[in-house]
Amino acid sequence: MIAEGIHNPNRTLSEDVVKVWTINEIIGNSIGFLVLGVLFYLDHRFLWWEWIGWLLLAVVIISIITAIWDVFIHPKLKYKHWRYEIDEEYLKLRHGAINETHQLVPMSKIQSVATKQGPLLRRYQLYALTIETMGSSHQIPALVKEEAFQLRDEIARFAKVTEEGE
């Protein structure tokens, strides 16, 4: 329990978000390794100073360790620790395995709420829900379609958000 009458969030994201985050990390790390490969080729082709080759090797070793974390460990940890909840007064978000963040957004401060879906989310029929306030933006990263739209409408009703032109 956070405070009197305010409970910790307990709703979870779709399990498919682990696949989405993993694929996203594989793509990002692949681009990084491609750049390192080009730099190794240029080092070999143009006979750069020897210390540059050693520096590139150190960067590759660190990148491999980071890639193992990014692809195999971090997405599962992120999913395990991501929680959200809404009620008539607050949007409650909790996330982070190492640095845990608790966010409590009053419904009265919410100005807009939207769903969005990129190519990876579309592949798994997931939607991200973006909630905007005057000074910040909050996101629930992966919800199934029905839940995303139902939650969007519920938040809009609680926050009294109206369509443009009304």
Coordinates of C-alpha atoms in Angstrom, one line a residue:
M1 CA 0.0 0.0 0.0
I2 CA 1.4 3.4 -1.0
A3 CA -0.7 5.7 1.2
E4 CA -4.1 5.7 2.9
G5 CA -6.6 4.3 0.3
I6 CA -4.0 4.1 -2.5
H7 CA -2.9 0.6 -3.3
N8 CA 0.0 -0.6 -5.4
P9 CA -0.9 -1.3 -9.0
N10 CA -1.3 -5.0 -9.9
R11 CA -2.3 -5.3 -13.6
T12 CA 0.4 -6.7 -15.9
L13 CA 1.3 -6.1 -19.5
S14 CA 0.8 -8.7 -22.2
E15 CA 3.3 -11.5 -22.1
D16 CA 4.1 -10.9 -25.8
V17 CA 5.9 -7.7 -24.8
V18 CA 8.9 -9.8 -23.9
K19 CA 9.2 -10.9 -27.5
V20 CA 8.7 -7.4 -28.8
W21 CA 11.4 -6.0 -26.4
T22 CA 13.7 -8.9 -27.3
I23 CA 13.4 -8.4 -31.1
N24 CA 13.9 -4.6 -30.6
E25 CA 17.1 -5.3 -28.7
I26 CA 18.3 -7.8 -31.3
I27 CA 17.8 -5.2 -34.0
G28 CA 19.6 -2.5 -32.0
N29 CA 22.5 -4.7 -31.1
S30 CA 22.8 -6.0 -34.6
I31 CA 23.2 -2.5 -35.9
G32 CA 25.9 -1.8 -33.3
F33 CA 27.8 -5.0 -34.2
L34 CA 27.6 -4.1 -37.9
V35 CA 29.2 -0.7 -37.2
L36 CA 31.9 -2.4 -35.2
G37 CA 32.5 -4.9 -38.0
V38 CA 32.9 -2.0 -40.5
L39 CA 35.4 -0.3 -38.1
F40 CA 37.4 -3.6 -37.7
Y41 CA 37.5 -3.9 -41.5
L42 CA 38.7 -0.3 -41.9
D43 CA 41.3 -0.9 -39.1
H44 CA 42.6 -3.9 -41.0
R45 CA 42.4 -2.3 -44.5
F46 CA 44.0 1.0 -43.7
L47 CA 46.4 -0.3 -41.0
W48 CA 45.4 2.1 -38.3
W49 CA 47.5 2.5 -35.2
E50 CA 47.7 -0.7 -33.1
W51 CA 46.0 0.8 -30.1
I52 CA 42.8 1.4 -32.2
G53 CA 42.5 -2.3 -32.9
W54 CA 42.8 -3.0 -29.1
L55 CA 40.3 -0.4 -28.3
L56 CA 37.8 -1.8 -30.8
L57 CA 38.4 -5.3 -29.3
A58 CA 37.5 -3.9 -25.9
V59 CA 34.4 -2.3 -27.2
V60 CA 33.3 -5.6 -28.9
I61 CA 33.8 -7.5 -25.6
I62 CA 31.8 -4.9 -23.6
S63 CA 29.1 -4.9 -26.4
I64 CA 28.8 -8.7 -26.2
I65 CA 28.2 -8.6 -22.5
T66 CA 25.7 -5.8 -22.9
A67 CA 23.9 -7.6 -25.8
I68 CA 23.6 -10.7 -23.5
W69 CA 21.9 -8.5 -20.9
D70 CA 19.8 -6.6 -23.4
V71 CA 18.5 -9.7 -25.3
F72 CA 18.3 -12.5 -22.7
I73 CA 17.8 -10.9 -19.2
H74 CA 16.5 -7.3 -19.4
P75 CA 13.2 -7.9 -21.3
K76 CA 12.1 -10.6 -18.8
L77 CA 13.0 -8.5 -15.8
K78 CA 11.2 -5.5 -17.3
Y79 CA 8.1 -7.5 -17.8
K80 CA 8.2 -9.0 -14.3
H81 CA 8.3 -5.6 -12.7
W82 CA 5.9 -3.6 -14.9
R83 CA 2.5 -2.9 -13.3
Y84 CA -0.3 -0.5 -13.8
E85 CA -3.7 0.3 -12.4
I86 CA -6.4 3.0 -12.9
D87 CA -9.3 4.1 -10.7
E88 CA -11.5 7.2 -10.7
E89 CA -8.8 9.3 -9.1
Y90 CA -5.3 8.1 -10.3
L91 CA -3.3 6.3 -13.0
K92 CA -0.8 4.2 -11.1
L93 CA 2.4 3.0 -12.8
R94 CA 5.2 0.9 -11.3
H95 CA 8.2 -0.3 -13.3
G96 CA 11.9 -0.9 -13.0
A97 CA 13.8 -3.9 -11.6
I98 CA 16.9 -2.1 -10.5
N99 CA 15.6 1.4 -10.1
E100 CA 12.0 1.0 -9.2
T101 CA 9.7 3.9 -10.2
H102 CA 6.3 4.5 -8.8
Q103 CA 4.2 7.1 -10.6
L104 CA 0.9 8.4 -9.4
V105 CA -0.9 10.6 -12.0
P106 CA -4.1 12.3 -10.9
M107 CA -6.9 11.9 -13.4
S108 CA -7.6 15.6 -13.1
K109 CA -4.2 16.4 -14.6
I110 CA -4.5 14.2 -17.7
Q111 CA -5.0 16.2 -20.9
S112 CA -5.0 13.5 -23.5
V113 CA -4.8 9.7 -23.9
A114 CA -4.0 7.8 -27.1
T115 CA -3.2 4.4 -28.4
K116 CA -0.3 3.7 -30.8
Q117 CA 1.0 0.7 -32.6
G118 CA 4.4 0.4 -34.4
P119 CA 5.5 -2.5 -36.6
L120 CA 6.7 -4.8 -33.8
L121 CA 3.6 -4.2 -31.7
R122 CA 1.4 -4.7 -34.7
R123 CA 3.1 -8.1 -35.3
Y124 CA 1.9 -9.3 -31.9
Q125 CA -1.5 -7.3 -32.0
L126 CA -0.4 -5.1 -29.1
Y127 CA -0.9 -1.4 -28.5
A128 CA 0.9 1.2 -26.4
L129 CA -1.2 3.6 -24.4
T130 CA 0.2 7.1 -24.1
I131 CA -1.1 9.5 -21.4
E132 CA -0.2 13.2 -21.6
T133 CA -0.3 15.7 -18.8
M134 CA 0.7 19.4 -18.9
G135 CA 4.3 18.6 -18.0
S136 CA 5.0 15.0 -18.9
S137 CA 4.1 11.9 -20.9
H138 CA 3.5 8.4 -19.5
Q139 CA 3.2 5.2 -21.4
I140 CA 1.8 1.7 -20.8
P141 CA 3.9 -0.1 -23.4
A142 CA 2.0 -3.2 -24.4
L143 CA -1.7 -4.0 -24.1
V144 CA -3.9 -6.3 -26.2
K145 CA -6.3 -4.4 -28.4
E146 CA -9.5 -4.7 -26.4
E147 CA -7.8 -3.8 -23.2
A148 CA -5.9 -0.8 -24.7
F149 CA -9.0 0.7 -26.2
Q150 CA -11.2 0.0 -23.1
L151 CA -8.5 1.5 -20.8
R152 CA -8.1 4.5 -23.1
D153 CA -11.8 5.2 -23.0
E154 CA -12.0 4.7 -19.3
I155 CA -9.1 7.1 -18.6
A156 CA -10.7 9.6 -20.9
R157 CA -14.0 9.3 -19.1
F158 CA -12.3 9.6 -15.6
A159 CA -10.2 12.5 -16.8
K160 CA -13.1 14.1 -18.7
V161 CA -11.0 14.3 -21.9
T162 CA -13.1 15.2 -24.9
E163 CA -12.6 14.9 -28.6
E164 CA -11.3 18.0 -30.5
G165 CA -14.2 20.2 -31.6
E166 CA -16.6 19.2 -28.8

